[in-house]
């Protein structure tokens, strides 16, 4: 595969590019988040993944605005809360995120989960498209959408497009929990066929699988930690992993995954026939939920 580096990017359907490795701030406390994100920047990350529900957009914004990096070299993601999807609430959340962060634009805004029913999902998407067309958001997408949610989405994107050219928007990203014990091949295939980038949250399985026997020969061969092997698997699957940590040594360690490559045979040993989420799983929610 192509030589990947910490500066590698993935082209999005929007025309913008997203850094291949992201830094997640889920459960990162507000009072430490700014310093943690600053440390991530110093470690080479240029991509921060937050959400309104994380309640730490503001310190992320402070870290971005006080960074020595140029604003255009940093990629910031936030998400619209899952339980209140609607046209009005989504427009309001975009404005709130801009105000909280102090940023003039959001690189990527996602709908956090597919709850609320078809009208709510369609209305929320319509609002994201409008905010994108106004230049408030550069790329838009979804999180935790299963194939049935995505199939439905294609329908209402066509409906919105009939209302006016450009009103349907384009899906740039679907963010999901993905790791060897939850590969989600059906959703990944659906997205990759359409050029939609797939981001992997909880790529380290919340630390619950670090002692698995299948990882031990790989950590020994490459002189890497189990976490580094899992992140490398994610990269080689064509995903955009979003590791999270508040520990400086681990933040650096998680970025040090570009000096080795798993063989095709080793990748196959990590193909688990399991469906074992460690987080919530809205991908299986019914359309009426």
PDB file of C-alpha atoms in Angstrom:
ATOM      1  CA  UNK A   1       0.000   0.000   0.000  1.00  0.00           C
ATOM      2  CA  UNK A   2       1.033   3.606  -0.441  1.00  0.00           C
ATOM      3  CA  UNK A   3       3.486   4.914   2.118  1.00  0.00           C
ATOM      4  CA  UNK A   4       1.351   6.481   4.820  1.00  0.00           C
ATOM      5  CA  UNK A   5       2.596   9.216   7.146  1.00  0.00           C
ATOM      6  CA  UNK A   6       1.179  11.293   9.959  1.00  0.00           C
ATOM      7  CA  UNK A   7       0.550  13.975   7.318  1.00  0.00           C
ATOM      8  CA  UNK A   8      -1.421  11.667   4.996  1.00  0.00           C
ATOM      9  CA  UNK A   9      -4.935  12.784   4.100  1.00  0.00           C
ATOM     10  CA  UNK A  10      -8.065  11.250   2.604  1.00  0.00           C
ATOM     11  CA  UNK A  11      -9.963  13.100  -0.106  1.00  0.00           C
ATOM     12  CA  UNK A  12     -13.616  13.659   0.781  1.00  0.00           C
ATOM     13  CA  UNK A  13     -16.641  13.884  -1.526  1.00  0.00           C
ATOM     14  CA  UNK A  14     -16.887  17.564  -0.564  1.00  0.00           C
ATOM     15  CA  UNK A  15     -13.553  18.268  -2.246  1.00  0.00           C
ATOM     16  CA  UNK A  16     -11.767  18.848   1.045  1.00  0.00           C
ATOM     17  CA  UNK A  17      -9.263  16.427   2.602  1.00  0.00           C
ATOM     18  CA  UNK A  18      -9.278  14.933   6.092  1.00  0.00           C
ATOM     19  CA  UNK A  19      -6.108  13.926   7.986  1.00  0.00           C
ATOM     20  CA  UNK A  20      -5.837  10.145   8.095  1.00  0.00           C
ATOM     21  CA  UNK A  21      -5.334   9.961  11.871  1.00  0.00           C
ATOM     22  CA  UNK A  22      -7.707  11.791  14.191  1.00  0.00           C
ATOM     23  CA  UNK A  23      -7.588  12.633  17.883  1.00  0.00           C
ATOM     24  CA  UNK A  24     -10.790  11.899  19.807  1.00  0.00           C
ATOM     25  CA  UNK A  25     -11.878  13.906  22.853  1.00  0.00           C
ATOM     26  CA  UNK A  26     -14.886  11.874  24.027  1.00  0.00           C
ATOM     27  CA  UNK A  27     -14.961  11.946  27.851  1.00  0.00           C
ATOM     28  CA  UNK A  28     -12.028  14.374  27.949  1.00  0.00           C
ATOM     29  CA  UNK A  29     -12.866  16.742  30.852  1.00  0.00           C
ATOM     30  CA  UNK A  30     -13.498  20.371  29.956  1.00  0.00           C
ATOM     31  CA  UNK A  31     -10.830  21.626  32.353  1.00  0.00           C
ATOM     32  CA  UNK A  32      -8.053  19.530  30.801  1.00  0.00           C
ATOM     33  CA  UNK A  33      -9.223  19.318  27.189  1.00  0.00           C
ATOM     34  CA  UNK A  34      -7.413  22.434  25.918  1.00  0.00           C
ATOM     35  CA  UNK A  35      -4.018  21.265  27.174  1.00  0.00           C
ATOM     36  CA  UNK A  36      -4.583  17.710  25.947  1.00  0.00           C
ATOM     37  CA  UNK A  37      -5.455  18.927  22.431  1.00  0.00           C
ATOM     38  CA  UNK A  38      -2.436  21.252  22.430  1.00  0.00           C
ATOM     39  CA  UNK A  39      -0.239  18.291  23.318  1.00  0.00           C
ATOM     40  CA  UNK A  40      -1.814  16.288  20.490  1.00  0.00           C
ATOM     41  CA  UNK A  41      -0.907  19.091  18.060  1.00  0.00           C
ATOM     42  CA  UNK A  42       2.682  19.032  19.325  1.00  0.00           C
ATOM     43  CA  UNK A  43       2.692  15.254  18.766  1.00  0.00           C
ATOM     44  CA  UNK A  44       1.769  15.745  15.119  1.00  0.00           C
ATOM     45  CA  UNK A  45      -2.019  15.352  15.075  1.00  0.00           C
ATOM     46  CA  UNK A  46      -3.932  17.889  12.983  1.00  0.00           C
ATOM     47  CA  UNK A  47      -7.421  16.424  13.300  1.00  0.00           C
ATOM     48  CA  UNK A  48      -9.641  16.783  16.391  1.00  0.00           C
ATOM     49  CA  UNK A  49     -12.953  14.950  16.794  1.00  0.00           C
ATOM     50  CA  UNK A  50     -15.443  16.480  19.247  1.00  0.00           C
ATOM     51  CA  UNK A  51     -19.248  16.683  19.580  1.00  0.00           C
ATOM     52  CA  UNK A  52     -21.829  18.896  21.218  1.00  0.00           C
ATOM     53  CA  UNK A  53     -22.621  15.986  23.544  1.00  0.00           C
ATOM     54  CA  UNK A  54     -19.000  15.841  24.750  1.00  0.00           C
ATOM     55  CA  UNK A  55     -19.338  19.362  26.227  1.00  0.00           C
ATOM     56  CA  UNK A  56     -15.761  20.229  25.275  1.00  0.00           C
ATOM     57  CA  UNK A  57     -16.095  22.105  21.993  1.00  0.00           C
ATOM     58  CA  UNK A  58     -15.013  25.371  23.656  1.00  0.00           C
ATOM     59  CA  UNK A  59     -11.603  24.150  24.919  1.00  0.00           C
ATOM     60  CA  UNK A  60     -11.018  22.493  21.538  1.00  0.00           C
ATOM     61  CA  UNK A  61     -11.616  25.872  19.916  1.00  0.00           C
ATOM     62  CA  UNK A  62      -9.193  27.565  22.301  1.00  0.00           C
ATOM     63  CA  UNK A  63      -6.506  24.987  21.530  1.00  0.00           C
ATOM     64  CA  UNK A  64      -7.026  25.461  17.789  1.00  0.00           C
ATOM     65  CA  UNK A  65      -6.978  29.259  17.916  1.00  0.00           C
ATOM     66  CA  UNK A  66      -3.888  29.396  20.158  1.00  0.00           C
ATOM     67  CA  UNK A  67      -1.990  26.754  18.180  1.00  0.00           C
ATOM     68  CA  UNK A  68       1.132  27.561  16.187  1.00  0.00           C
ATOM     69  CA  UNK A  69      -0.479  25.643  13.341  1.00  0.00           C
ATOM     70  CA  UNK A  70      -2.436  27.588  10.736  1.00  0.00           C
ATOM     71  CA  UNK A  71      -6.201  27.269  11.039  1.00  0.00           C
ATOM     72  CA  UNK A  72      -6.428  25.769   7.540  1.00  0.00           C
ATOM     73  CA  UNK A  73      -3.986  23.027   8.593  1.00  0.00           C
ATOM     74  CA  UNK A  74      -6.259  21.849  11.432  1.00  0.00           C
ATOM     75  CA  UNK A  75      -9.360  19.724  10.847  1.00  0.00           C
ATOM     76  CA  UNK A  76     -12.120  20.101  13.458  1.00  0.00           C
ATOM     77  CA  UNK A  77     -15.187  17.860  13.692  1.00  0.00           C
ATOM     78  CA  UNK A  78     -18.294  18.252  15.808  1.00  0.00           C
ATOM     79  CA  UNK A  79     -21.665  16.513  15.892  1.00  0.00           C
ATOM     80  CA  UNK A  80     -25.336  17.405  16.272  1.00  0.00           C
ATOM     81  CA  UNK A  81     -26.868  15.700  19.356  1.00  0.00           C
ATOM     82  CA  UNK A  82     -28.559  12.415  18.505  1.00  0.00           C
ATOM     83  CA  UNK A  83     -31.786  12.680  20.468  1.00  0.00           C
ATOM     84  CA  UNK A  84     -32.935  16.075  19.208  1.00  0.00           C
ATOM     85  CA  UNK A  85     -32.531  15.806  15.439  1.00  0.00           C
ATOM     86  CA  UNK A  86     -34.636  18.295  13.493  1.00  0.00           C
ATOM     87  CA  UNK A  87     -34.163  21.025  10.926  1.00  0.00           C
ATOM     88  CA  UNK A  88     -34.397  23.847  13.478  1.00  0.00           C
ATOM     89  CA  UNK A  89     -32.247  22.168  16.141  1.00  0.00           C
ATOM     90  CA  UNK A  90     -29.521  21.377  13.635  1.00  0.00           C
ATOM     91  CA  UNK A  91     -29.341  24.956  12.346  1.00  0.00           C
ATOM     92  CA  UNK A  92     -29.202  26.153  15.959  1.00  0.00           C
ATOM     93  CA  UNK A  93     -26.457  23.650  16.854  1.00  0.00           C
ATOM     94  CA  UNK A  94     -24.248  24.805  13.982  1.00  0.00           C
ATOM     95  CA  UNK A  95     -24.493  28.382  15.261  1.00  0.00           C
ATOM     96  CA  UNK A  96     -23.874  27.242  18.837  1.00  0.00           C
ATOM     97  CA  UNK A  97     -20.773  25.249  17.853  1.00  0.00           C
ATOM     98  CA  UNK A  98     -19.355  28.220  15.940  1.00  0.00           C
ATOM     99  CA  UNK A  99     -19.986  30.450  18.958  1.00  0.00           C
ATOM    100  CA  UNK A 100     -18.594  27.949  21.501  1.00  0.00           C
ATOM    101  CA  UNK A 101     -15.412  27.317  19.552  1.00  0.00           C
ATOM    102  CA  UNK A 102     -14.828  30.840  18.250  1.00  0.00           C
ATOM    103  CA  UNK A 103     -14.126  29.336  14.831  1.00  0.00           C
ATOM    104  CA  UNK A 104     -15.313  30.936  11.589  1.00  0.00           C
ATOM    105  CA  UNK A 105     -16.089  27.547  10.033  1.00  0.00           C
ATOM    106  CA  UNK A 106     -16.401  23.882  11.035  1.00  0.00           C
ATOM    107  CA  UNK A 107     -14.427  21.407   8.934  1.00  0.00           C
ATOM    108  CA  UNK A 108     -16.869  18.539   9.420  1.00  0.00           C
ATOM    109  CA  UNK A 109     -20.275  18.371  11.082  1.00  0.00           C
ATOM    110  CA  UNK A 110     -21.978  15.017  11.613  1.00  0.00           C
ATOM    111  CA  UNK A 111     -25.419  13.908  12.729  1.00  0.00           C
ATOM    112  CA  UNK A 112     -24.434  11.935  15.836  1.00  0.00           C
ATOM    113  CA  UNK A 113     -26.924   9.069  15.425  1.00  0.00           C
ATOM    114  CA  UNK A 114     -29.957   8.200  13.273  1.00  0.00           C
ATOM    115  CA  UNK A 115     -32.672   8.698  15.877  1.00  0.00           C
ATOM    116  CA  UNK A 116     -35.977  10.526  15.572  1.00  0.00           C
ATOM    117  CA  UNK A 117     -37.604   9.024  12.481  1.00  0.00           C
ATOM    118  CA  UNK A 118     -37.350   9.830   8.783  1.00  0.00           C
ATOM    119  CA  UNK A 119     -38.664  13.413   8.910  1.00  0.00           C
ATOM    120  CA  UNK A 120     -36.229  14.311  11.697  1.00  0.00           C
ATOM    121  CA  UNK A 121     -33.276  12.780   9.857  1.00  0.00           C
ATOM    122  CA  UNK A 122     -34.218  14.444   6.579  1.00  0.00           C
ATOM    123  CA  UNK A 123     -34.765  17.821   8.245  1.00  0.00           C
ATOM    124  CA  UNK A 124     -31.469  17.634  10.103  1.00  0.00           C
ATOM    125  CA  UNK A 125     -29.626  16.727   6.897  1.00  0.00           C
ATOM    126  CA  UNK A 126     -31.332  19.572   5.031  1.00  0.00           C
ATOM    127  CA  UNK A 127     -30.075  21.971   7.699  1.00  0.00           C
ATOM    128  CA  UNK A 128     -26.497  20.662   7.401  1.00  0.00           C
ATOM    129  CA  UNK A 129     -26.621  21.127   3.628  1.00  0.00           C
ATOM    130  CA  UNK A 130     -27.820  24.713   4.044  1.00  0.00           C
ATOM    131  CA  UNK A 131     -25.062  25.475   6.563  1.00  0.00           C
ATOM    132  CA  UNK A 132     -22.540  23.936   4.159  1.00  0.00           C
ATOM    133  CA  UNK A 133     -23.852  25.987   1.240  1.00  0.00           C
ATOM    134  CA  UNK A 134     -23.507  29.119   3.393  1.00  0.00           C
ATOM    135  CA  UNK A 135     -19.845  28.308   4.121  1.00  0.00           C
ATOM    136  CA  UNK A 136     -20.328  27.599   7.822  1.00  0.00           C
ATOM    137  CA  UNK A 137     -19.364  23.931   7.390  1.00  0.00           C
ATOM    138  CA  UNK A 138     -16.901  22.575   4.819  1.00  0.00           C
ATOM    139  CA  UNK A 139     -17.948  18.903   4.849  1.00  0.00           C
ATOM    140  CA  UNK A 140     -20.989  17.092   6.224  1.00  0.00           C
ATOM    141  CA  UNK A 141     -21.778  13.527   7.163  1.00  0.00           C
ATOM    142  CA  UNK A 142     -23.290  11.124   9.647  1.00  0.00           C
ATOM    143  CA  UNK A 143     -22.313   8.875  12.525  1.00  0.00           C
ATOM    144  CA  UNK A 144     -23.656   5.483  13.557  1.00  0.00           C
ATOM    145  CA  UNK A 145     -25.767   5.101  10.401  1.00  0.00           C
ATOM    146  CA  UNK A 146     -26.469   1.514   9.328  1.00  0.00           C
ATOM    147  CA  UNK A 147     -27.032   0.435   5.722  1.00  0.00           C
ATOM    148  CA  UNK A 148     -30.819   0.843   6.058  1.00  0.00           C
ATOM    149  CA  UNK A 149     -30.356   4.419   7.324  1.00  0.00           C
ATOM    150  CA  UNK A 150     -27.977   5.139   4.446  1.00  0.00           C
ATOM    151  CA  UNK A 151     -30.338   3.645   1.844  1.00  0.00           C
ATOM    152  CA  UNK A 152     -33.111   5.861   3.196  1.00  0.00           C
ATOM    153  CA  UNK A 153     -30.731   8.812   3.138  1.00  0.00           C
ATOM    154  CA  UNK A 154     -30.078   8.384  -0.578  1.00  0.00           C
ATOM    155  CA  UNK A 155     -33.829   8.640  -1.102  1.00  0.00           C
ATOM    156  CA  UNK A 156     -34.284  11.931   0.723  1.00  0.00           C
ATOM    157  CA  UNK A 157     -31.098  13.402  -0.739  1.00  0.00           C
ATOM    158  CA  UNK A 158     -32.742  12.872  -4.147  1.00  0.00           C
ATOM    159  CA  UNK A 159     -35.956  14.438  -2.859  1.00  0.00           C
ATOM    160  CA  UNK A 160     -34.066  17.494  -1.589  1.00  0.00           C
ATOM    161  CA  UNK A 161     -32.109  17.761  -4.841  1.00  0.00           C
ATOM    162  CA  UNK A 162     -35.395  17.972  -6.769  1.00  0.00           C
ATOM    163  CA  UNK A 163     -36.248  21.062  -4.702  1.00  0.00           C
ATOM    164  CA  UNK A 164     -33.165  22.803  -6.108  1.00  0.00           C
ATOM    165  CA  UNK A 165     -29.715  21.929  -7.424  1.00  0.00           C
ATOM    166  CA  UNK A 166     -27.265  21.522  -4.523  1.00  0.00           C
ATOM    167  CA  UNK A 167     -30.010  21.104  -1.912  1.00  0.00           C
ATOM    168  CA  UNK A 168     -29.352  17.376  -1.508  1.00  0.00           C
ATOM    169  CA  UNK A 169     -25.733  17.721  -0.462  1.00  0.00           C
ATOM    170  CA  UNK A 170     -23.083  15.007  -0.479  1.00  0.00           C
ATOM    171  CA  UNK A 171     -22.180  12.586   2.304  1.00  0.00           C
ATOM    172  CA  UNK A 172     -18.476  12.898   3.088  1.00  0.00           C
ATOM    173  CA  UNK A 173     -18.144  10.727   6.217  1.00  0.00           C
ATOM    174  CA  UNK A 174     -19.806   7.983   8.247  1.00  0.00           C
ATOM    175  CA  UNK A 175     -18.255   7.571  11.706  1.00  0.00           C
ATOM    176  CA  UNK A 176     -18.727   4.202  13.419  1.00  0.00           C
ATOM    177  CA  UNK A 177     -17.322   1.975  16.126  1.00  0.00           C
ATOM    178  CA  UNK A 178     -14.982  -0.305  14.156  1.00  0.00           C
ATOM    179  CA  UNK A 179     -12.221  -2.695  15.224  1.00  0.00           C
ATOM    180  CA  UNK A 180     -11.353  -6.341  14.457  1.00  0.00           C
ATOM    181  CA  UNK A 181     -14.148  -7.563  16.743  1.00  0.00           C
ATOM    182  CA  UNK A 182     -16.680  -5.294  15.031  1.00  0.00           C
ATOM    183  CA  UNK A 183     -15.545  -4.845  11.406  1.00  0.00           C
ATOM    184  CA  UNK A 184     -18.955  -3.777  10.024  1.00  0.00           C
ATOM    185  CA  UNK A 185     -18.001  -4.927   6.535  1.00  0.00           C
ATOM    186  CA  UNK A 186     -21.480  -4.287   5.120  1.00  0.00           C
ATOM    187  CA  UNK A 187     -21.540  -0.609   6.129  1.00  0.00           C
ATOM    188  CA  UNK A 188     -17.891  -0.044   5.205  1.00  0.00           C
ATOM    189  CA  UNK A 189     -18.451  -1.555   1.749  1.00  0.00           C
ATOM    190  CA  UNK A 190     -21.573   0.574   1.188  1.00  0.00           C
ATOM    191  CA  UNK A 191     -19.660   3.736   2.048  1.00  0.00           C
ATOM    192  CA  UNK A 192     -16.450   2.945   0.216  1.00  0.00           C
ATOM    193  CA  UNK A 193     -18.366   2.164  -3.009  1.00  0.00           C
ATOM    194  CA  UNK A 194     -19.654   5.744  -2.871  1.00  0.00           C
ATOM    195  CA  UNK A 195     -16.377   7.410  -1.899  1.00  0.00           C
ATOM    196  CA  UNK A 196     -17.606   8.089   1.644  1.00  0.00           C
ATOM    197  CA  UNK A 197     -14.768   8.112   4.190  1.00  0.00           C
ATOM    198  CA  UNK A 198     -15.306   5.773   7.137  1.00  0.00           C
ATOM    199  CA  UNK A 199     -14.023   6.950  10.499  1.00  0.00           C
ATOM    200  CA  UNK A 200     -13.414   4.398  13.261  1.00  0.00           C
ATOM    201  CA  UNK A 201     -14.145   5.424  16.829  1.00  0.00           C
ATOM    202  CA  UNK A 202     -13.095   3.200  19.731  1.00  0.00           C
ATOM    203  CA  UNK A 203     -10.444   1.648  17.451  1.00  0.00           C
ATOM    204  CA  UNK A 204      -8.656   0.477  20.613  1.00  0.00           C
ATOM    205  CA  UNK A 205     -11.790  -1.334  21.865  1.00  0.00           C
ATOM    206  CA  UNK A 206     -11.644   0.760  25.061  1.00  0.00           C
ATOM    207  CA  UNK A 207      -8.598  -1.268  26.074  1.00  0.00           C
ATOM    208  CA  UNK A 208     -10.673  -4.424  26.565  1.00  0.00           C
ATOM    209  CA  UNK A 209      -8.864  -6.632  24.020  1.00  0.00           C
ATOM    210  CA  UNK A 210      -5.203  -5.722  24.501  1.00  0.00           C
ATOM    211  CA  UNK A 211      -4.304  -9.177  25.871  1.00  0.00           C
ATOM    212  CA  UNK A 212      -5.849 -11.125  22.985  1.00  0.00           C
ATOM    213  CA  UNK A 213      -3.560 -13.927  21.795  1.00  0.00           C
ATOM    214  CA  UNK A 214      -3.951 -12.917  18.153  1.00  0.00           C
ATOM    215  CA  UNK A 215      -2.147  -9.626  18.850  1.00  0.00           C
ATOM    216  CA  UNK A 216       0.842 -11.093  20.700  1.00  0.00           C
ATOM    217  CA  UNK A 217       2.915 -12.361  17.730  1.00  0.00           C
ATOM    218  CA  UNK A 218       2.410  -9.015  15.984  1.00  0.00           C
ATOM    219  CA  UNK A 219       3.470  -6.899  18.963  1.00  0.00           C
ATOM    220  CA  UNK A 220       6.533  -9.110  19.341  1.00  0.00           C
ATOM    221  CA  UNK A 221       7.483  -9.074  15.646  1.00  0.00           C
ATOM    222  CA  UNK A 222       7.172  -5.309  15.177  1.00  0.00           C
ATOM    223  CA  UNK A 223       8.144  -4.131  18.632  1.00  0.00           C
ATOM    224  CA  UNK A 224       4.831  -2.296  18.904  1.00  0.00           C
ATOM    225  CA  UNK A 225       2.072  -2.169  21.495  1.00  0.00           C
ATOM    226  CA  UNK A 226      -1.279  -3.857  20.956  1.00  0.00           C
ATOM    227  CA  UNK A 227      -2.806  -0.390  20.554  1.00  0.00           C
ATOM    228  CA  UNK A 228      -0.386   0.460  17.760  1.00  0.00           C
ATOM    229  CA  UNK A 229      -1.140  -2.817  15.972  1.00  0.00           C
ATOM    230  CA  UNK A 230      -4.898  -2.141  16.179  1.00  0.00           C
ATOM    231  CA  UNK A 231      -4.470   1.374  14.813  1.00  0.00           C
ATOM    232  CA  UNK A 232      -2.288   0.088  11.994  1.00  0.00           C
ATOM    233  CA  UNK A 233      -5.005  -2.478  11.148  1.00  0.00           C
ATOM    234  CA  UNK A 234      -7.482   0.385  10.960  1.00  0.00           C
ATOM    235  CA  UNK A 235      -5.283   2.400   8.589  1.00  0.00           C
ATOM    236  CA  UNK A 236      -4.689  -0.567   6.317  1.00  0.00           C
ATOM    237  CA  UNK A 237      -8.435  -1.260   6.166  1.00  0.00           C
ATOM    238  CA  UNK A 238      -8.798   2.185   4.612  1.00  0.00           C
ATOM    239  CA  UNK A 239     -10.360   3.699   7.736  1.00  0.00           C
ATOM    240  CA  UNK A 240      -9.702   6.986   9.545  1.00  0.00           C
ATOM    241  CA  UNK A 241      -9.089   5.919  13.176  1.00  0.00           C
ATOM    242  CA  UNK A 242      -9.886   8.246  16.084  1.00  0.00           C
ATOM    243  CA  UNK A 243      -7.879   7.095  19.126  1.00  0.00           C
ATOM    244  CA  UNK A 244      -8.436   9.013  22.349  1.00  0.00           C
ATOM    245  CA  UNK A 245      -6.217   9.456  25.385  1.00  0.00           C
ATOM    246  CA  UNK A 246      -5.398  12.077  27.992  1.00  0.00           C
ATOM    247  CA  UNK A 247      -2.012  10.515  28.753  1.00  0.00           C
ATOM    248  CA  UNK A 248       0.865  12.307  26.946  1.00  0.00           C
ATOM    249  CA  UNK A 249       2.915   9.137  26.430  1.00  0.00           C
ATOM    250  CA  UNK A 250      -0.038   7.313  24.874  1.00  0.00           C
ATOM    251  CA  UNK A 251      -1.013  10.284  22.717  1.00  0.00           C
ATOM    252  CA  UNK A 252       2.460  10.147  21.184  1.00  0.00           C
ATOM    253  CA  UNK A 253       2.489   6.362  21.019  1.00  0.00           C
ATOM    254  CA  UNK A 254      -0.821   6.260  19.131  1.00  0.00           C
ATOM    255  CA  UNK A 255       0.672   8.503  16.434  1.00  0.00           C
ATOM    256  CA  UNK A 256       3.767   6.324  16.043  1.00  0.00           C
ATOM    257  CA  UNK A 257       2.188   3.824  13.665  1.00  0.00           C
ATOM    258  CA  UNK A 258       3.700   4.767  10.319  1.00  0.00           C
ATOM    259  CA  UNK A 259       7.021   2.887  10.487  1.00  0.00           C
ATOM    260  CA  UNK A 260       5.662  -0.637  10.050  1.00  0.00           C
ATOM    261  CA  UNK A 261       3.129  -2.429   7.863  1.00  0.00           C
ATOM    262  CA  UNK A 262       1.112  -5.566   8.531  1.00  0.00           C
ATOM    263  CA  UNK A 263       1.312  -8.209   5.798  1.00  0.00           C
ATOM    264  CA  UNK A 264      -1.856  -9.373   3.995  1.00  0.00           C
ATOM    265  CA  UNK A 265      -1.622 -12.645   5.949  1.00  0.00           C
ATOM    266  CA  UNK A 266      -1.369 -10.771   9.257  1.00  0.00           C
ATOM    267  CA  UNK A 267      -4.354  -8.628   8.315  1.00  0.00           C
ATOM    268  CA  UNK A 268      -6.320 -11.855   7.715  1.00  0.00           C
ATOM    269  CA  UNK A 269      -5.472 -13.119  11.213  1.00  0.00           C
ATOM    270  CA  UNK A 270      -7.272  -9.997  12.502  1.00  0.00           C
ATOM    271  CA  UNK A 271     -10.436 -10.742  10.492  1.00  0.00           C
ATOM    272  CA  UNK A 272     -12.719 -11.760  13.352  1.00  0.00           C
ATOM    273  CA  UNK A 273     -16.114 -13.299  12.784  1.00  0.00           C
ATOM    274  CA  UNK A 274     -17.585 -11.370  15.691  1.00  0.00           C
ATOM    275  CA  UNK A 275     -20.080  -8.601  16.329  1.00  0.00           C
ATOM    276  CA  UNK A 276     -18.971  -7.272  19.704  1.00  0.00           C
ATOM    277  CA  UNK A 277     -19.614  -3.561  20.275  1.00  0.00           C
ATOM    278  CA  UNK A 278     -18.128  -1.906  23.357  1.00  0.00           C
ATOM    279  CA  UNK A 279     -20.175   1.295  22.892  1.00  0.00           C
ATOM    280  CA  UNK A 280     -23.776   2.117  22.038  1.00  0.00           C
ATOM    281  CA  UNK A 281     -24.960   0.754  18.678  1.00  0.00           C
ATOM    282  CA  UNK A 282     -27.428   3.017  16.883  1.00  0.00           C
ATOM    283  CA  UNK A 283     -26.583   1.332  13.551  1.00  0.00           C
ATOM    284  CA  UNK A 284     -29.150  -1.359  14.357  1.00  0.00           C
ATOM    285  CA  UNK A 285     -31.914   1.102  15.320  1.00  0.00           C
ATOM    286  CA  UNK A 286     -35.118   0.696  13.327  1.00  0.00           C
ATOM    287  CA  UNK A 287     -36.036   3.453  10.885  1.00  0.00           C
ATOM    288  CA  UNK A 288     -39.000   4.506  13.022  1.00  0.00           C
ATOM    289  CA  UNK A 289     -36.832   4.911  16.151  1.00  0.00           C
TER     290      UNK A 289
END
